[in-house]
GROMACS .gro file of C-alpha atoms in nm:
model
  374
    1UNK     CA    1   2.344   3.061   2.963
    2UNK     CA    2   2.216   2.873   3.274
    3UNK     CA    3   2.071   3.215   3.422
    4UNK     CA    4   1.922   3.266   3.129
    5UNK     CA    5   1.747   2.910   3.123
    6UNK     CA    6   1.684   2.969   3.454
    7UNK     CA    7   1.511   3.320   3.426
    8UNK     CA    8   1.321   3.256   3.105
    9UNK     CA    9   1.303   2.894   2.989
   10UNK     CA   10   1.028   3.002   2.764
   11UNK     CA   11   1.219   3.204   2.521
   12UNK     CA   12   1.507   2.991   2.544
   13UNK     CA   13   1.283   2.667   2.366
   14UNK     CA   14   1.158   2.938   2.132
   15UNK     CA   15   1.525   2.949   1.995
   16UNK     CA   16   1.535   2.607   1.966
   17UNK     CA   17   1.236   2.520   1.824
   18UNK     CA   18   1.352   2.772   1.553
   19UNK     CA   19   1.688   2.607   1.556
   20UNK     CA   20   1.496   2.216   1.550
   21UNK     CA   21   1.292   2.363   1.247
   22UNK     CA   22   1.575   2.496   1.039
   23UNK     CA   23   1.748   2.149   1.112
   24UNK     CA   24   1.449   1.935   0.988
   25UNK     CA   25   1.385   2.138   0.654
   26UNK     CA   26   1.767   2.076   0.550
   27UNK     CA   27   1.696   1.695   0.632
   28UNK     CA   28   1.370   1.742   0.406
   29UNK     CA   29   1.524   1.928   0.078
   30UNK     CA   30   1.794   1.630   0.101
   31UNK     CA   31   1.502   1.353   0.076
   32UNK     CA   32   1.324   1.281  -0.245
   33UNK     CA   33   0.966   1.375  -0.271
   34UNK     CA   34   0.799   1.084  -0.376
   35UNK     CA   35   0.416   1.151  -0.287
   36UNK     CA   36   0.463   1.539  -0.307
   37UNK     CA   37   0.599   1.549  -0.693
   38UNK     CA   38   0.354   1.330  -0.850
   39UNK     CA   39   0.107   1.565  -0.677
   40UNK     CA   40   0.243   1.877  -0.864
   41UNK     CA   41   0.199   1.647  -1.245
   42UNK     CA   42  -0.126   1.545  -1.195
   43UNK     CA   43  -0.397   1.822  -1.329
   44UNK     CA   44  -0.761   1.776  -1.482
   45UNK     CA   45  -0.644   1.710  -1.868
   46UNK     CA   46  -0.829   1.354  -1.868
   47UNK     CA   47  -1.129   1.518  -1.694
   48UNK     CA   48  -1.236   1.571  -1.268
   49UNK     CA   49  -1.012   1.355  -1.104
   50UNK     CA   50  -0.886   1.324  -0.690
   51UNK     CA   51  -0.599   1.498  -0.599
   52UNK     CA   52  -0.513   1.710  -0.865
   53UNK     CA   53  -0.633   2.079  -0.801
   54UNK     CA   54  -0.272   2.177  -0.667
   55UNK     CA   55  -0.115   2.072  -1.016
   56UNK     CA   56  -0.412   2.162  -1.223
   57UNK     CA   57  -0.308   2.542  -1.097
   58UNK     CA   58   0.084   2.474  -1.089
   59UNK     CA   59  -0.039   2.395  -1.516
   60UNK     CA   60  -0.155   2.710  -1.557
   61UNK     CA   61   0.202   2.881  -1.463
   62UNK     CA   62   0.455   2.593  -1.603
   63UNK     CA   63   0.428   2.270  -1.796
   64UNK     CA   64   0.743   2.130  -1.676
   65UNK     CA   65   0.754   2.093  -1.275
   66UNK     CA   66   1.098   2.120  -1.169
   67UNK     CA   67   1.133   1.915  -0.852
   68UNK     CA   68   1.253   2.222  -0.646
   69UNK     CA   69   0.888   2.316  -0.696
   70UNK     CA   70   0.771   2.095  -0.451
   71UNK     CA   71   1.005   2.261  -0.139
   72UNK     CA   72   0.952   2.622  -0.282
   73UNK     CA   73   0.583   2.624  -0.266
   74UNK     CA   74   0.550   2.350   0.015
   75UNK     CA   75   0.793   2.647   0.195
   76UNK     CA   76   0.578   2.932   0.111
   77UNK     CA   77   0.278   2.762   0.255
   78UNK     CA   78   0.462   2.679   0.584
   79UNK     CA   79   0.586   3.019   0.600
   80UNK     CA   80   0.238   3.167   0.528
   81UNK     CA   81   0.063   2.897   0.782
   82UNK     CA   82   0.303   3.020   1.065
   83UNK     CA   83   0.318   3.327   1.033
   84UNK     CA   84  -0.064   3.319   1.066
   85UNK     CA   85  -0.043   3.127   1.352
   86UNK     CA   86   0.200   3.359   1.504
   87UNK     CA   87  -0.090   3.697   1.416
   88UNK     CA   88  -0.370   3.409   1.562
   89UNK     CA   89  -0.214   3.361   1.858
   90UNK     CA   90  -0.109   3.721   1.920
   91UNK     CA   91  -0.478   3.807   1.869
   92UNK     CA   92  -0.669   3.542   2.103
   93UNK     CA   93  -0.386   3.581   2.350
   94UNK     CA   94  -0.059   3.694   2.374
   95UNK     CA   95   0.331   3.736   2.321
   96UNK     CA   96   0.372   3.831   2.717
   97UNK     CA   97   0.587   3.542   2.925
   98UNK     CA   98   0.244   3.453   3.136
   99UNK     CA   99   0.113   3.273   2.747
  100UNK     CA  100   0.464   3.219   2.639
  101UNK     CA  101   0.407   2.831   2.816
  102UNK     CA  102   0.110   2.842   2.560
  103UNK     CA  103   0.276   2.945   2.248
  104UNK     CA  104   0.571   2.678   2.345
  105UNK     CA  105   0.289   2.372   2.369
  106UNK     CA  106   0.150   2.465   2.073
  107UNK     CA  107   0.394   2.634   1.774
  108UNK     CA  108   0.671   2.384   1.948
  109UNK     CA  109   0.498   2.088   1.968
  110UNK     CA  110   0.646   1.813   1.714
  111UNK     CA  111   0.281   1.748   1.610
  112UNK     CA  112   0.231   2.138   1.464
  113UNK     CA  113   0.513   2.325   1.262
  114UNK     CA  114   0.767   2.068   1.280
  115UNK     CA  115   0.531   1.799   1.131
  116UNK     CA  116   0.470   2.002   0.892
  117UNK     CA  117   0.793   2.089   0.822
  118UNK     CA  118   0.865   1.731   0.783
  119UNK     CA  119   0.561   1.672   0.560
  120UNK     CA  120   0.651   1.953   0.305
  121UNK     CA  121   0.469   1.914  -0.002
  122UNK     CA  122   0.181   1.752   0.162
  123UNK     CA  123  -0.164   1.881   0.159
  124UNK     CA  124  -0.261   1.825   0.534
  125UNK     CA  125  -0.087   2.207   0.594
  126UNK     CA  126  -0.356   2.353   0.331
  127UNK     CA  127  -0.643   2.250   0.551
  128UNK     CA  128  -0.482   2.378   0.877
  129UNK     CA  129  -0.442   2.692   0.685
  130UNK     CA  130  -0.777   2.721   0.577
  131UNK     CA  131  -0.936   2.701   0.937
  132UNK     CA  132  -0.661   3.017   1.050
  133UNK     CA  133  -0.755   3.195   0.834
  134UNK     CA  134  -1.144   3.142   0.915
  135UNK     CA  135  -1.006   3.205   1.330
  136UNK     CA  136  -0.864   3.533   1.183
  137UNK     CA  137  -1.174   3.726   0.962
  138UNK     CA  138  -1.470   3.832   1.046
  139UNK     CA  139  -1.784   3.577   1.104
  140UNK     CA  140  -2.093   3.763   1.134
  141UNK     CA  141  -2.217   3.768   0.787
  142UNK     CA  142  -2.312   3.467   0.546
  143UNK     CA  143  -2.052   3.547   0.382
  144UNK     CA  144  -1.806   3.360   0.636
  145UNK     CA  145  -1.989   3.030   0.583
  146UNK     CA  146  -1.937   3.111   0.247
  147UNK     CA  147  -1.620   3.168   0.208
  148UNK     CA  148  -1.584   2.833   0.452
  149UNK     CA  149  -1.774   2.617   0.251
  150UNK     CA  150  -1.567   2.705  -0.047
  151UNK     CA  151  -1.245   2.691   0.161
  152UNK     CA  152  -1.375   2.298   0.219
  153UNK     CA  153  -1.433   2.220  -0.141
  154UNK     CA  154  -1.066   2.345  -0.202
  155UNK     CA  155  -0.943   2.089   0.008
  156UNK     CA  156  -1.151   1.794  -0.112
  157UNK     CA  157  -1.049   1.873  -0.417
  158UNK     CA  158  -0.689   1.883  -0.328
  159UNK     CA  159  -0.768   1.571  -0.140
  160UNK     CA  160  -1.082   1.421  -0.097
  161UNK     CA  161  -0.962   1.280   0.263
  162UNK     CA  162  -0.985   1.642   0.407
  163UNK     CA  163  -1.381   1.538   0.483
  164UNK     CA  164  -1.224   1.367   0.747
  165UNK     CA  165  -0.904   1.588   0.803
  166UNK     CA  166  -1.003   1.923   0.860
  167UNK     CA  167  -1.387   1.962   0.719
  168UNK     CA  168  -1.502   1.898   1.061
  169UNK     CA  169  -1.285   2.124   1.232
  170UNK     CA  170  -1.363   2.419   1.015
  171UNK     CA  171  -1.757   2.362   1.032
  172UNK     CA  172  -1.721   2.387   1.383
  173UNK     CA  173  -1.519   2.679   1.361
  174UNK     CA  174  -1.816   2.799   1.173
  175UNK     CA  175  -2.037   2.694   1.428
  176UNK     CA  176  -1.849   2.891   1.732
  177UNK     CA  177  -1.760   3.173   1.540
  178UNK     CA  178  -2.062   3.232   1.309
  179UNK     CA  179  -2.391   3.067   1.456
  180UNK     CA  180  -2.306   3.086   1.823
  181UNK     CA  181  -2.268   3.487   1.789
  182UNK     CA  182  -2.539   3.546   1.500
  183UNK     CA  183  -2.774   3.296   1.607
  184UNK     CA  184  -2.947   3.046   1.419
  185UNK     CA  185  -3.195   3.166   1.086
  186UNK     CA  186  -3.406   3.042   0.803
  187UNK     CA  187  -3.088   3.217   0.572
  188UNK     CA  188  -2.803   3.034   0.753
  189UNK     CA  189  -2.951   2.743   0.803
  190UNK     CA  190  -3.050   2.689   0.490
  191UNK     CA  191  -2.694   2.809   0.354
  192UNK     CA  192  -2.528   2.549   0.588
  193UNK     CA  193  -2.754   2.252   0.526
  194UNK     CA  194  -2.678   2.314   0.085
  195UNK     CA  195  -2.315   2.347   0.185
  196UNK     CA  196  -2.324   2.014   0.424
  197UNK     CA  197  -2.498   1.823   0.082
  198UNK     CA  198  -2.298   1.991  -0.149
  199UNK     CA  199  -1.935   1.898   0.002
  200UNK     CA  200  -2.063   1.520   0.041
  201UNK     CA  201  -2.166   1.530  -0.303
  202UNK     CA  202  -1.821   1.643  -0.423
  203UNK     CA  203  -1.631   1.357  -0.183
  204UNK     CA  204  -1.874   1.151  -0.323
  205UNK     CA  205  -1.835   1.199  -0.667
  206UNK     CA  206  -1.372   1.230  -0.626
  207UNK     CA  207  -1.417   0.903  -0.425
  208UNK     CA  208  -1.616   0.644  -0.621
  209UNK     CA  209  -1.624   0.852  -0.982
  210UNK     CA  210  -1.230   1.073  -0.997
  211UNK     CA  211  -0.987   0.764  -1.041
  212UNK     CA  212  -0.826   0.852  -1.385
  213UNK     CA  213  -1.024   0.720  -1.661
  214UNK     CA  214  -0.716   0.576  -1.865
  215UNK     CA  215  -0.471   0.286  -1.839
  216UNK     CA  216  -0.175   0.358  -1.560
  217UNK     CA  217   0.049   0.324  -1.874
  218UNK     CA  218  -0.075   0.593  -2.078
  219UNK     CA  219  -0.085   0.813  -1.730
  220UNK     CA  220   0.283   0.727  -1.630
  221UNK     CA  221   0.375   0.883  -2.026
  222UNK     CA  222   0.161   1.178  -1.985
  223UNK     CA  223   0.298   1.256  -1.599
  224UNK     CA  224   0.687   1.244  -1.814
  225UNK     CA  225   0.558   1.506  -2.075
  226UNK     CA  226   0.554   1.709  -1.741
  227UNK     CA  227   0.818   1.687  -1.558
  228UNK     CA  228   1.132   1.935  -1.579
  229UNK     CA  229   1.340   1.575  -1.580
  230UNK     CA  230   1.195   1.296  -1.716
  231UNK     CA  231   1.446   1.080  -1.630
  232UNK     CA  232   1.362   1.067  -1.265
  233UNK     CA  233   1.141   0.797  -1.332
  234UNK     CA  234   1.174   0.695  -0.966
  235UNK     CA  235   0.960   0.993  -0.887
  236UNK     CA  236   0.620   0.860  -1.038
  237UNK     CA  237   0.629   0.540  -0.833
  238UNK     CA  238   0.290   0.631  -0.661
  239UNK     CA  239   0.108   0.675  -0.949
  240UNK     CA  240  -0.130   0.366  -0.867
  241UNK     CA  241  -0.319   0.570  -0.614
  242UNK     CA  242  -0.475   0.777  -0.873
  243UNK     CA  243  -0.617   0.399  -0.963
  244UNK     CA  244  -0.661   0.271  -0.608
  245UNK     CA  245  -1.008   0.190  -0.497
  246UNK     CA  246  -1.166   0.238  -0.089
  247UNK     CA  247  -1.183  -0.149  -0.027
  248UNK     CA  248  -0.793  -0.131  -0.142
  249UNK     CA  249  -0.701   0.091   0.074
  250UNK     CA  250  -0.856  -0.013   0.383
  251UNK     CA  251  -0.751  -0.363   0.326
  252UNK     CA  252  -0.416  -0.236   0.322
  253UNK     CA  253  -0.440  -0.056   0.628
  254UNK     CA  254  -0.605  -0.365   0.780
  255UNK     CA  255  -0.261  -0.557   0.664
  256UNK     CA  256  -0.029  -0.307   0.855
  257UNK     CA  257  -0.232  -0.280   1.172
  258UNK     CA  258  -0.085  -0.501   1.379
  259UNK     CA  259   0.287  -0.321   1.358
  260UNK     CA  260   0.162   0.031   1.321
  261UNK     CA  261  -0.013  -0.042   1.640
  262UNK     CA  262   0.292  -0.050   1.805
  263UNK     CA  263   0.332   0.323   1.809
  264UNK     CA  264  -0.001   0.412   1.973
  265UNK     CA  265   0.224   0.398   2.338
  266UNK     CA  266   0.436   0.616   2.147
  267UNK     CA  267   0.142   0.837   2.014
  268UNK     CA  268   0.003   0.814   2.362
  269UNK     CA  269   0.284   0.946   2.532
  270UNK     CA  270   0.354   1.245   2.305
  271UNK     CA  271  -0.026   1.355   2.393
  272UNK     CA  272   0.090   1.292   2.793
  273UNK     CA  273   0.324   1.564   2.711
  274UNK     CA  274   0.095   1.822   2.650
  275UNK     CA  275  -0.115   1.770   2.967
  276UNK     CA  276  -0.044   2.121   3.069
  277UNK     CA  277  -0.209   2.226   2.719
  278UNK     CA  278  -0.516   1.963   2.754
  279UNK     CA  279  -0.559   2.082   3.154
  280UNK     CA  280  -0.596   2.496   3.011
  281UNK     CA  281  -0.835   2.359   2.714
  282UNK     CA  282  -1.049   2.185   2.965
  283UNK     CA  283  -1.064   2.503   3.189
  284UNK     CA  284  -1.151   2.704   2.902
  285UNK     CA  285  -1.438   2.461   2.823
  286UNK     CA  286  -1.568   2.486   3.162
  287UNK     CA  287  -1.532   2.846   3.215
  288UNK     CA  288  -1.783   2.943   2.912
  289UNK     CA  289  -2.097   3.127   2.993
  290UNK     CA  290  -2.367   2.932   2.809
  291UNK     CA  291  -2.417   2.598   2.893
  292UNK     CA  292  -2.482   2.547   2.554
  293UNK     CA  293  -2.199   2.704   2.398
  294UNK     CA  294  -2.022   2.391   2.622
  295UNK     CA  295  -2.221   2.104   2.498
  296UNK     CA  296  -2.146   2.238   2.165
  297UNK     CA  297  -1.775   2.255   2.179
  298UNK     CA  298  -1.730   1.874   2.377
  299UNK     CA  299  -1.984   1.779   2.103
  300UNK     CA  300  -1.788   1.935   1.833
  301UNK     CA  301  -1.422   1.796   1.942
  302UNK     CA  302  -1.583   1.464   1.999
  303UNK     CA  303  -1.708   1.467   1.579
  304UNK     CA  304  -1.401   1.594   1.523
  305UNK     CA  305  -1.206   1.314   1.683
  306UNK     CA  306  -1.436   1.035   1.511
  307UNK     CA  307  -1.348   1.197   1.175
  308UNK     CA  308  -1.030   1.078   1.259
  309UNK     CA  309  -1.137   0.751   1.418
  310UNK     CA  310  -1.286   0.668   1.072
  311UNK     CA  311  -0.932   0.797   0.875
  312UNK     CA  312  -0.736   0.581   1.096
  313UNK     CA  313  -0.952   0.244   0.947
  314UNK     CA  314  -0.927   0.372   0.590
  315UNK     CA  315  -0.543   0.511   0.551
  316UNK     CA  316  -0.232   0.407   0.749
  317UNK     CA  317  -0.060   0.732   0.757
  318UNK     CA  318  -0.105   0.755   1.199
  319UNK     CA  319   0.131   0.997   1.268
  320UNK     CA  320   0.005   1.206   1.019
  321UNK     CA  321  -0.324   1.188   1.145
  322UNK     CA  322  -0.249   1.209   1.496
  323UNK     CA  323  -0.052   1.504   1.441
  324UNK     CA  324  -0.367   1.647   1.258
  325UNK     CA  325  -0.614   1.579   1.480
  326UNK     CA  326  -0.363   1.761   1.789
  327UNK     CA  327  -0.339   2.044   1.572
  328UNK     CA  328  -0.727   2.045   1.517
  329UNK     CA  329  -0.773   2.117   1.878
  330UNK     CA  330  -0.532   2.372   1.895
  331UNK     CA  331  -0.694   2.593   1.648
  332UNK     CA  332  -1.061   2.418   1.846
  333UNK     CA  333  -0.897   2.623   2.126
  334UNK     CA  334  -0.853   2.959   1.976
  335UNK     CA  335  -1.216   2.939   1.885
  336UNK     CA  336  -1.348   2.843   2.188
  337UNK     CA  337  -1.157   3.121   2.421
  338UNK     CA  338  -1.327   3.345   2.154
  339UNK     CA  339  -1.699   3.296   2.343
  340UNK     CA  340  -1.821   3.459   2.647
  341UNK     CA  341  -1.698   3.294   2.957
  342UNK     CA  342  -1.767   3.308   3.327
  343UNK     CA  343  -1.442   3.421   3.421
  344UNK     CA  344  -1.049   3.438   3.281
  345UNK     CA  345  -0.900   3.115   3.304
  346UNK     CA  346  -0.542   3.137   3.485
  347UNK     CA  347  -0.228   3.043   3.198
  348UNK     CA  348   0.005   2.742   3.203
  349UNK     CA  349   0.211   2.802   3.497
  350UNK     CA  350   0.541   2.874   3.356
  351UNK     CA  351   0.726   2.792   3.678
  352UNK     CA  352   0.627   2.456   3.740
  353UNK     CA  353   0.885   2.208   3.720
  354UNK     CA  354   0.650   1.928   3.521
  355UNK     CA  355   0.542   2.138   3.288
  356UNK     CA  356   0.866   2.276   3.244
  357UNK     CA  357   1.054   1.931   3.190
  358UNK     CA  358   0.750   1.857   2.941
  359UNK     CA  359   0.820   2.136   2.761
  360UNK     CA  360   1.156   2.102   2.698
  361UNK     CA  361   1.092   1.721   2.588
  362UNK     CA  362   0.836   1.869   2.350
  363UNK     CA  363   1.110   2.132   2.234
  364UNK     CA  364   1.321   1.869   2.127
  365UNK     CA  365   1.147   1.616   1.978
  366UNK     CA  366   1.159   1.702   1.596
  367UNK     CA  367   0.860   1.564   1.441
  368UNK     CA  368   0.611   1.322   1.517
  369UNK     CA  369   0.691   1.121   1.146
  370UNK     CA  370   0.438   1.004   0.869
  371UNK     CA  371   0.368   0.657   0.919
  372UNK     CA  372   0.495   0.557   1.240
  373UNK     CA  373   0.603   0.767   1.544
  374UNK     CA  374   0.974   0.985   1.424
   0.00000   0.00000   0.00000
């Protein structure tokens, strides 16, 4: 075993991140699913409401939701969102050992699969799933910001907060993939500026106008008519945020700041540990062709990372949202080794002995948490 590690580290922290992820999906199946349940009950039968698309379509198949329903489905949409990954990566680089330090910075960090393990049932994966599969088709036609735009009014109506979450990251993926290559038109343009107005007008509209129009009461009985076991009664404990206005919830998040900013040394260091990943994106950036193509992408990440700015004033969930925003520049990264460049950009070098301690400390940490940091 200590050849081994000593031959091929890489592969080694493949097993265990496979070994880490088995280990934190029994720990999630044992945990109950508050947030993720009540997200399965909720549909549209008192009219457009936030955060009810995924169990307006789980109505159409079932009208009682069984709780297992909530690691079944939140599993197949892992599964499907890493397996994905696994074609993605495959495609814009590699399986060889030379990427290998890559694949091990990205599919092993604890803000990527693993969070997402942990978050099961949440809707953050749908958006990162949504932007693979956009890294994965074909962009040249109008159909691709299309197909995005609708993609992005899936997720704000899953949750309106993925304006913030991944909306930016898949325009720009539009942007790099689409309008970079195709160049910019009186067709696309137009069809981009009526999807920009459109998508605001639907946050809009789920953030001021979807709270559910009837007493929490009356909403608490009707989410019981639904469930498989009605007397889990401890499951429908979050039903107030169906009733929850903005100024609420940012005075809320206002009320926890001073603790949850306790784990931004934590946050910071678990970014420190993917220096070696940061160092290739920045190479990347500078070894693209077109000057422009480069002001676009720092311009883009920097949008990106303000979307998340804003989040982080609104909703306390931080290591959600830091894990989000690494995983948005991950997939930024796929994009942007997809344009011309000057030259190749050397990988991660696998035998260096800082990047190979930070890679093991990445392999096994198991999760970067929900709130605050594990």
């Amino acid at each position: 075993m200590d050849w081994l590690t000593r031959k091929n580290p890489w592969r080694v922290m493949l097993a265990i991140n496979a070994a880490v992820i088995a280990g934190v999906f029994i720990h999630k199946i044992l945990l109950p699913p508050y947030v993720p349940y009540i997200h399965l009950l909720v549909d549209y039968h008192f009219g457009l409401v936030k955060r009810a698309l995924i169990g307006a379509i789980v109505a159409l198949f079932t009208q009682k939701v069984p709780v297992w329903l909530v690691f079944a489905l939140g599993g197949a949409v892992w599964v499907a969102t890493a397996a994905l990954f696994a074609k993605l990566f495959r495609r814009t680089f590699s399986f060889d050992d030379a990427d290998m330090p890559l694949f091990i910075f990205m599919a092993g960090s604890p803000f990527f699969l693993k969070n997402f393990m942990h978050t099961l049932g949440h809707f953050d994966i749908y958006g990162c799933l949504s932007a693979i599969i956009l890294l994965l088709i074909p962009a040249e036609g109008i159909a691709f910001v299309l197909l995005a735009t609708l993609f992005s009014a899936v997720l704000i109506l899953i949750h309106h907060i993925h304006l913030l979450m991944y909306v930016p990251t898949i325009a720009l993926i539009v942007v790099l993939r689409h309008y970079l290559a195709v160049g910019f038109n009186r067709i696309n343009l137009a069809v981009g500026t009526i999807s920009i107005l459109a998508l605001g007008a639907l946050f809009l509209g789920l953030q001021f106008w979807g709270t559910m129009p009837i007493p929490e009461a009356d909403f608490v009985a009707y989410l019981k008519t639904r469930m498989a076991d009605p007397a889990r009664t401890d499951l429908l404990g979050f039903s107030y945020i169906w009733y929850q206005p903005l100024a609420k919830e940012i005075s809320d998040t206002w009320a926890r700041m001073p603790s949850n900013l306790l784990g931004v040394p934590v946050f910071a260091l678990l970014i420190w540990l993917h220096t070696p990943l940061w160092r290739y994106f920045a190479n990347l950036i500078r070894s693209l062709a077109d000057d422009f193509h480069r002001h676009i992408v720092v311009a883009g990440i920097l949008a990106v990372t303000a979307a998340y700015l804003v989040m982080f004033a609104m909703v306390f969930d931080y290591s959600r949202w830091i894990s989000n925003w690494a995983v948005c520049l991950f997939l930024i990264l796929h994009a942007v080794k997809m344009l011309p460049s000057l030259k190749p950009v050397p990988p991660i070098a696998g035998d260096d002995r800082k990047t190979n301690v930070a890679a093991w400390i990445v392999t096994l940490i198991p999760r970067a948490g929900v709130i605050r940091p594990f």
